[in-house]
GROMACS .gro file of N, CA and C in nm:
model
  369
    1PHE      N    1   2.448   0.744   1.447
    1PHE     CA    2   2.309   0.716   1.411
    1PHE      C    3   2.299   0.586   1.332
    2VAL      N    4   2.384   0.573   1.233
    2VAL     CA    5   2.374   0.457   1.145
    2VAL      C    6   2.406   0.327   1.219
    3SER      N    7   2.505   0.329   1.306
    3SER     CA    8   2.540   0.205   1.376
    3SER      C    9   2.425   0.158   1.466
    4VAL      N   10   2.355   0.249   1.532
    4VAL     CA   11   2.241   0.209   1.615
    4VAL      C   12   2.127   0.160   1.526
    5ARG      N   13   2.102   0.226   1.414
    5ARG     CA   14   1.998   0.179   1.320
    5ARG      C   15   2.029   0.039   1.270
    6ARG      N   16   2.155   0.013   1.243
    6ARG     CA   17   2.194  -0.120   1.195
    6ARG      C   18   2.176  -0.225   1.306
    7LYS      N   19   2.204  -0.189   1.431
    7LYS     CA   20   2.179  -0.281   1.542
    7LYS      C   21   2.029  -0.307   1.557
    8ASN      N   22   1.948  -0.203   1.539
    8ASN     CA   23   1.803  -0.221   1.542
    8ASN      C   24   1.758  -0.315   1.431
    9LYS      N   25   1.823  -0.305   1.315
    9LYS     CA   26   1.789  -0.393   1.203
    9LYS      C   27   1.814  -0.538   1.240
   10GLU      N   28   1.925  -0.565   1.307
   10GLU     CA   29   1.955  -0.703   1.349
   10GLU      C   30   1.848  -0.754   1.445
   11ALA      N   31   1.808  -0.671   1.540
   11ALA     CA   32   1.704  -0.711   1.636
   11ALA      C   33   1.571  -0.732   1.563
   12PHE      N   34   1.541  -0.645   1.467
   12PHE     CA   35   1.418  -0.660   1.388
   12PHE      C   36   1.420  -0.791   1.312
   13TYR      N   37   1.531  -0.821   1.246
   13TYR     CA   38   1.542  -0.947   1.172
   13TYR      C   39   1.521  -1.068   1.262
   14ASP      N   40   1.585  -1.066   1.379
   14ASP     CA   41   1.569  -1.177   1.474
   14ASP      C   42   1.423  -1.193   1.513
   15LEU      N   43   1.353  -1.082   1.526
   15LEU     CA   44   1.213  -1.084   1.568
   15LEU      C   45   1.121  -1.133   1.456
   16ILE      N   46   1.143  -1.088   1.334
   16ILE     CA   47   1.050  -1.114   1.224
   16ILE      C   48   1.079  -1.247   1.155
   17CYS      N   49   1.201  -1.297   1.165
   17CYS     CA   50   1.244  -1.418   1.095
   17CYS      C   51   1.151  -1.539   1.114
   18PRO      N   52   1.105  -1.568   1.236
   18PRO     CA   53   1.019  -1.686   1.253
   18PRO      C   54   0.884  -1.678   1.181
   19TYR      N   55   0.845  -1.561   1.139
   19TYR     CA   56   0.714  -1.543   1.076
   19TYR      C   57   0.731  -1.546   0.924
   20ASN      N   58   0.735  -1.667   0.868
   20ASN     CA   59   0.765  -1.682   0.726
   20ASN      C   60   0.655  -1.632   0.634
   21GLN      N   61   0.541  -1.591   0.688
   21GLN     CA   62   0.436  -1.530   0.605
   21GLN      C   63   0.462  -1.381   0.585
   22LEU      N   64   0.563  -1.329   0.652
   22LEU     CA   65   0.602  -1.189   0.636
   22LEU      C   66   0.738  -1.184   0.569
   23ILE      N   67   0.749  -1.101   0.468
   23ILE     CA   68   0.872  -1.089   0.390
   23ILE      C   69   0.928  -0.949   0.414
   24THR      N   70   1.055  -0.940   0.449
   24THR     CA   71   1.118  -0.809   0.466
   24THR      C   72   1.233  -0.795   0.369
   25GLN      N   73   1.275  -0.671   0.351
   25GLN     CA   74   1.380  -0.646   0.252
   25GLN      C   75   1.512  -0.705   0.297
   26LYS      N   76   1.593  -0.733   0.200
   26LYS     CA   77   1.729  -0.782   0.223
   26LYS      C   78   1.825  -0.668   0.195
   27GLU      N   79   1.931  -0.665   0.269
   27GLU     CA   80   2.029  -0.557   0.249
   27GLU      C   81   2.115  -0.586   0.126
   28ILE      N   82   2.130  -0.484   0.046
   28ILE     CA   83   2.220  -0.490  -0.069
   28ILE      C   84   2.319  -0.377  -0.049
   29GLY      N   85   2.442  -0.409  -0.025
   29GLY     CA   86   2.540  -0.307   0.006
   29GLY      C   87   2.538  -0.272   0.153
   30TYR      N   88   2.541  -0.144   0.183
   30TYR     CA   89   2.547  -0.096   0.321
   30TYR      C   90   2.438   0.009   0.339
   31SER      N   91   2.333  -0.028   0.411
   31SER     CA   92   2.216   0.059   0.425
   31SER      C   93   2.218   0.130   0.559
   32SER      N   94   2.157   0.248   0.565
   32SER     CA   95   2.141   0.320   0.691
   32SER      C   96   2.013   0.277   0.763
   33TRP      N   97   1.933   0.193   0.700
   33TRP     CA   98   1.812   0.136   0.761
   33TRP      C   99   1.721   0.242   0.821
   34PHE      N  100   1.667   0.324   0.734
   34PHE     CA  101   1.570   0.426   0.774
   34PHE      C  102   1.446   0.362   0.834
   35GLY      N  103   1.412   0.242   0.787
   35GLY     CA  104   1.295   0.171   0.837
   35GLY      C  105   1.293   0.030   0.783
   36PHE      N  106   1.182  -0.039   0.809
   36PHE     CA  107   1.169  -0.179   0.773
   36PHE      C  108   1.043  -0.200   0.689
   37SER      N  109   1.064  -0.237   0.564
   37SER     CA  110   0.951  -0.268   0.476
   37SER      C  111   0.912  -0.413   0.495
   38ILE      N  112   0.782  -0.438   0.499
   38ILE     CA  113   0.730  -0.573   0.517
   38ILE      C  114   0.624  -0.599   0.411
   39LEU      N  115   0.631  -0.714   0.348
   39LEU     CA  116   0.527  -0.760   0.256
   39LEU      C  117   0.462  -0.884   0.315
   40ILE      N  118   0.333  -0.893   0.299
   40ILE     CA  119   0.259  -1.012   0.341
   40ILE      C  120   0.263  -1.111   0.225
   41SER      N  121   0.307  -1.232   0.251
   41SER     CA  122   0.317  -1.330   0.144
   41SER      C  123   0.177  -1.370   0.096
   42GLU      N  124   0.171  -1.424  -0.023
   42GLU     CA  125   0.043  -1.467  -0.079
   42GLU      C  126  -0.019  -1.578   0.003
   43GLU      N  127   0.063  -1.653   0.077
   43GLU     CA  128   0.014  -1.764   0.158
   43GLU      C  129  -0.033  -1.720   0.297
   44CYS      N  130  -0.021  -1.592   0.328
   44CYS     CA  131  -0.055  -1.542   0.460
   44CYS      C  132  -0.202  -1.567   0.492
   45THR      N  133  -0.227  -1.611   0.612
   45THR     CA  134  -0.364  -1.642   0.654
   45THR      C  135  -0.436  -1.519   0.708
   46PHE      N  136  -0.369  -1.403   0.707
   46PHE     CA  137  -0.428  -1.279   0.755
   46PHE      C  138  -0.419  -1.173   0.647
   47THR      N  139  -0.511  -1.080   0.650
   47THR     CA  140  -0.505  -0.969   0.555
   47THR      C  141  -0.414  -0.860   0.609
   48ARG      N  142  -0.372  -0.774   0.522
   48ARG     CA  143  -0.291  -0.659   0.562
   48ARG      C  144  -0.366  -0.576   0.665
   49LYS      N  145  -0.495  -0.555   0.641
   49LYS     CA  146  -0.576  -0.475   0.733
   49LYS      C  147  -0.581  -0.539   0.871
   50GLU      N  148  -0.598  -0.670   0.878
   50GLU     CA  149  -0.601  -0.737   1.009
   50GLU      C  150  -0.470  -0.718   1.084
   51ILE      N  151  -0.358  -0.732   1.013
   51ILE     CA  152  -0.228  -0.714   1.077
   51ILE      C  153  -0.211  -0.569   1.122
   52LEU      N  154  -0.245  -0.474   1.036
   52LEU     CA  155  -0.228  -0.334   1.072
   52LEU      C  156  -0.320  -0.294   1.186
   53ASP      N  157  -0.438  -0.352   1.193
   53ASP     CA  158  -0.529  -0.324   1.306
   53ASP      C  159  -0.468  -0.372   1.438
   54VAL      N  160  -0.408  -0.490   1.438
   54VAL     CA  161  -0.344  -0.539   1.561
   54VAL      C  162  -0.225  -0.451   1.597
   55PHE      N  163  -0.148  -0.411   1.497
   55PHE     CA  164  -0.035  -0.321   1.524
   55PHE      C  165  -0.086  -0.190   1.585
   56ALA      N  166  -0.188  -0.132   1.527
   56ALA     CA  167  -0.242  -0.005   1.578
   56ALA      C  168  -0.291  -0.021   1.721
   57LYS      N  169  -0.357  -0.132   1.749
   57LYS     CA  170  -0.406  -0.159   1.885
   57LYS      C  171  -0.290  -0.166   1.984
   58ASN      N  172  -0.173  -0.207   1.936
   58ASN     CA  173  -0.054  -0.218   2.019
   58ASN      C  174   0.038  -0.096   2.006
   59ASN      N  175  -0.018   0.014   1.956
   59ASN     CA  176   0.056   0.141   1.942
   59ASN      C  177   0.180   0.131   1.854
   60ILE      N  178   0.171   0.051   1.749
   60ILE     CA  179   0.279   0.039   1.652
   60ILE      C  180   0.233   0.110   1.526
   61GLU      N  181   0.301   0.219   1.495
   61GLU     CA  182   0.264   0.296   1.376
   61GLU      C  183   0.325   0.234   1.252
   62THR      N  184   0.249   0.238   1.145
   62THR     CA  185   0.296   0.189   1.015
   62THR      C  186   0.268   0.295   0.910
   63ARG      N  187   0.331   0.279   0.798
   63ARG     CA  188   0.310   0.367   0.683
   63ARG      C  189   0.311   0.281   0.558
   64PRO      N  190   0.257   0.335   0.448
   64PRO     CA  191   0.273   0.264   0.321
   64PRO      C  192   0.420   0.262   0.280
   65ILE      N  193   0.458   0.165   0.201
   65ILE     CA  194   0.593   0.163   0.146
   65ILE      C  195   0.596   0.267   0.035
   66VAL      N  196   0.673   0.370   0.053
   66VAL     CA  197   0.679   0.486  -0.037
   66VAL      C  198   0.536   0.534  -0.059
   67SER      N  199   0.480   0.510  -0.173
   67SER     CA  200   0.341   0.550  -0.195
   67SER      C  201   0.259   0.435  -0.251
   68GLY      N  202   0.315   0.316  -0.251
   68GLY     CA  203   0.247   0.205  -0.316
   68GLY      C  204   0.256   0.224  -0.467
   69ASN      N  205   0.147   0.200  -0.535
   69ASN     CA  206   0.145   0.221  -0.679
   69ASN      C  207   0.096   0.362  -0.706
   70ILE      N  208   0.188   0.449  -0.741
   70ILE     CA  209   0.155   0.590  -0.762
   70ILE      C  210   0.053   0.607  -0.875
   71LEU      N  211   0.045   0.510  -0.966
   71LEU     CA  212  -0.052   0.520  -1.074
   71LEU      C  213  -0.196   0.517  -1.024
   72ASN      N  214  -0.217   0.468  -0.901
   72ASN     CA  215  -0.351   0.463  -0.843
   72ASN      C  216  -0.391   0.593  -0.773
   73LYS      N  217  -0.302   0.690  -0.767
   73LYS     CA  218  -0.329   0.814  -0.695
   73LYS      C  219  -0.407   0.911  -0.784
   74LYS      N  220  -0.499   0.983  -0.722
   74LYS     CA  221  -0.585   1.078  -0.795
   74LYS      C  222  -0.505   1.185  -0.867
   75MET      N  223  -0.392   1.223  -0.813
   75MET     CA  224  -0.312   1.329  -0.874
   75MET      C  225  -0.261   1.293  -1.013
   76MET      N  226  -0.257   1.165  -1.045
   76MET     CA  227  -0.201   1.121  -1.173
   76MET      C  228  -0.280   1.174  -1.292
   77LYS      N  229  -0.404   1.214  -1.271
   77LYS     CA  230  -0.482   1.268  -1.383
   77LYS      C  231  -0.424   1.400  -1.434
   78TYR      N  232  -0.337   1.463  -1.356
   78TYR     CA  233  -0.278   1.590  -1.394
   78TYR      C  234  -0.145   1.575  -1.468
   79PHE      N  235  -0.098   1.452  -1.485
   79PHE     CA  236   0.032   1.429  -1.546
   79PHE      C  237   0.021   1.360  -1.680
   80ASP      N  238   0.109   1.397  -1.769
   80ASP     CA  239   0.123   1.329  -1.897
   80ASP      C  240   0.237   1.229  -1.879
   81TYR      N  241   0.207   1.100  -1.880
   81TYR     CA  242   0.308   1.000  -1.853
   81TYR      C  243   0.281   0.875  -1.935
   82THR      N  244   0.383   0.792  -1.942
   82THR     CA  245   0.369   0.660  -2.004
   82THR      C  246   0.427   0.557  -1.908
   83THR      N  247   0.384   0.435  -1.924
   83THR     CA  248   0.439   0.325  -1.844
   83THR      C  249   0.493   0.220  -1.938
   84TYR      N  250   0.577   0.135  -1.884
   84TYR     CA  251   0.634   0.028  -1.963
   84TYR      C  252   0.607  -0.103  -1.891
   85GLY      N  253   0.542  -0.196  -1.956
   85GLY     CA  254   0.515  -0.326  -1.896
   85GLY      C  255   0.402  -0.321  -1.795
   86ASP      N  256   0.387  -0.431  -1.724
   86ASP     CA  257   0.278  -0.437  -1.626
   86ASP      C  258   0.324  -0.376  -1.493
   87MET      N  259   0.231  -0.351  -1.409
   87MET     CA  260   0.259  -0.291  -1.278
   87MET      C  261   0.230  -0.390  -1.166
   88ASP      N  262   0.247  -0.520  -1.193
   88ASP     CA  263   0.215  -0.623  -1.094
   88ASP      C  264   0.291  -0.605  -0.963
   89ALA      N  265   0.420  -0.577  -0.970
   89ALA     CA  266   0.499  -0.560  -0.848
   89ALA      C  267   0.451  -0.439  -0.768
   90SER      N  268   0.425  -0.330  -0.836
   90SER     CA  269   0.373  -0.210  -0.767
   90SER      C  270   0.238  -0.236  -0.704
   91GLU      N  271   0.153  -0.308  -0.774
   91GLU     CA  272   0.021  -0.342  -0.720
   91GLU      C  273   0.035  -0.431  -0.597
   92TYR      N  274   0.127  -0.526  -0.601
   92TYR     CA  275   0.147  -0.616  -0.487
   92TYR      C  276   0.196  -0.537  -0.365
   93ILE      N  277   0.293  -0.450  -0.386
   93ILE     CA  278   0.345  -0.368  -0.277
   93ILE      C  279   0.234  -0.278  -0.221
   94ASP      N  280   0.153  -0.221  -0.310
   94ASP     CA  281   0.044  -0.133  -0.268
   94ASP      C  282  -0.058  -0.210  -0.184
   95LYS      N  283  -0.087  -0.332  -0.223
   95LYS     CA  284  -0.192  -0.410  -0.157
   95LYS      C  285  -0.142  -0.485  -0.033
   96TYR      N  286  -0.018  -0.532  -0.034
   96TYR     CA  287   0.031  -0.621   0.071
   96TYR      C  288   0.149  -0.566   0.152
   97GLY      N  289   0.191  -0.445   0.126
   97GLY     CA  290   0.309  -0.394   0.194
   97GLY      C  291   0.280  -0.286   0.297
   98PHE      N  292   0.373  -0.274   0.391
   98PHE     CA  293   0.370  -0.163   0.487
   98PHE      C  294   0.512  -0.143   0.540
   99PHE      N  295   0.529  -0.035   0.611
   99PHE     CA  296   0.661   0.010   0.654
   99PHE      C  297   0.655   0.043   0.802
  100ILE      N  298   0.757   0.002   0.876
  100ILE     CA  299   0.773   0.040   1.016
  100ILE      C  300   0.903   0.119   1.025
  101GLY      N  301   0.897   0.235   1.086
  101GLY     CA  302   1.014   0.321   1.095
  101GLY      C  303   1.120   0.269   1.191
  102ASN      N  304   1.242   0.308   1.167
  102ASN     CA  305   1.355   0.278   1.254
  102ASN      C  306   1.391   0.407   1.328
  103SER      N  307   1.491   0.403   1.412
  103SER     CA  308   1.535   0.520   1.487
  103SER      C  309   1.684   0.513   1.509
  104HIS      N  310   1.740   0.626   1.545
  104HIS     CA  311   1.882   0.630   1.583
  104HIS      C  312   1.898   0.595   1.731
  105LYS      N  313   1.786   0.560   1.797
  105LYS     CA  314   1.788   0.517   1.936
  105LYS      C  315   1.759   0.367   1.943
  106ASN      N  316   1.805   0.303   2.047
  106ASN     CA  317   1.780   0.161   2.067
  106ASN      C  318   1.630   0.137   2.077
  107LEU      N  319   1.578   0.041   2.000
  107LEU     CA  320   1.434   0.014   1.996
  107LEU      C  321   1.396  -0.115   2.069
  108SER      N  322   1.477  -0.161   2.161
  108SER     CA  323   1.448  -0.287   2.231
  108SER      C  324   1.309  -0.286   2.293
  109ARG      N  325   1.274  -0.179   2.360
  109ARG     CA  326   1.142  -0.170   2.424
  109ARG      C  327   1.030  -0.174   2.320
  110GLU      N  328   1.047  -0.099   2.213
  110GLU     CA  329   0.947  -0.095   2.107
  110GLU      C  330   0.933  -0.231   2.039
  111PHE      N  331   1.044  -0.303   2.026
  111PHE     CA  332   1.038  -0.435   1.966
  111PHE      C  333   0.962  -0.534   2.055
  112GLU      N  334   0.955  -0.508   2.184
  112GLU     CA  335   0.872  -0.590   2.272
  112GLU      C  336   0.725  -0.575   2.235
  113TYR      N  337   0.682  -0.452   2.201
  113TYR     CA  338   0.545  -0.430   2.153
  113TYR      C  339   0.522  -0.505   2.023
  114LEU      N  340   0.620  -0.495   1.934
  114LEU     CA  341   0.609  -0.564   1.806
  114LEU      C  342   0.600  -0.714   1.826
  115SER      N  343   0.682  -0.767   1.914
  115SER     CA  344   0.679  -0.910   1.942
  115SER      C  345   0.543  -0.954   1.996
  116SER      N  346   0.486  -0.877   2.087
  116SER     CA  347   0.354  -0.908   2.141
  116SER      C  348   0.248  -0.905   2.033
  117ALA      N  349   0.255  -0.805   1.946
  117ALA     CA  350   0.158  -0.794   1.838
  117ALA      C  351   0.169  -0.912   1.742
  118LEU      N  352   0.292  -0.950   1.707
  118LEU     CA  353   0.312  -1.063   1.618
  118LEU      C  354   0.260  -1.193   1.680
  119LYS      N  355   0.282  -1.211   1.809
  119LYS     CA  356   0.232  -1.331   1.877
  119LYS      C  357   0.080  -1.331   1.878
  120GLU      N  358   0.020  -1.213   1.891
  120GLU     CA  359  -0.127  -1.204   1.888
  120GLU      C  360  -0.180  -1.242   1.749
  121ILE      N  361  -0.113  -1.198   1.647
  121ILE     CA  362  -0.157  -1.226   1.509
  121ILE      C  363  -0.136  -1.374   1.476
  122PHE      N  364  -0.020  -1.427   1.505
  122PHE     CA  365   0.017  -1.561   1.464
  122PHE      C  366   0.007  -1.662   1.578
  123LYS      N  367  -0.100  -1.655   1.655
  123LYS     CA  368  -0.115  -1.751   1.766
  123LYS      C  369  -0.157  -1.885   1.717
   0.00000   0.00000   0.00000
């Protein structure tokens, strides 16, 4: 499973690399690559919603990265908690991030959909 996920990661990197307005995670150590997190750079000429709408139109499912900023969730009113420092990074991830899942199967065909969607966005 892990070796195929890692091969999918290489194909994903090759596909996303030319789009410098999209930032993806870098591997630290040896990851099983459950999925691919993407952040939209501050210089991006498109909004997260515009990109996700094009992905949805092309049958590419996305999810939030983890939960974004959990402090913004309604459930937090039920917890006694403290925070340390600012939450700028969490806010950025919440506002500009999304996640595309990986698989233990070869995703070459699915990456063709992703490639088409990216070309539609960045024409």
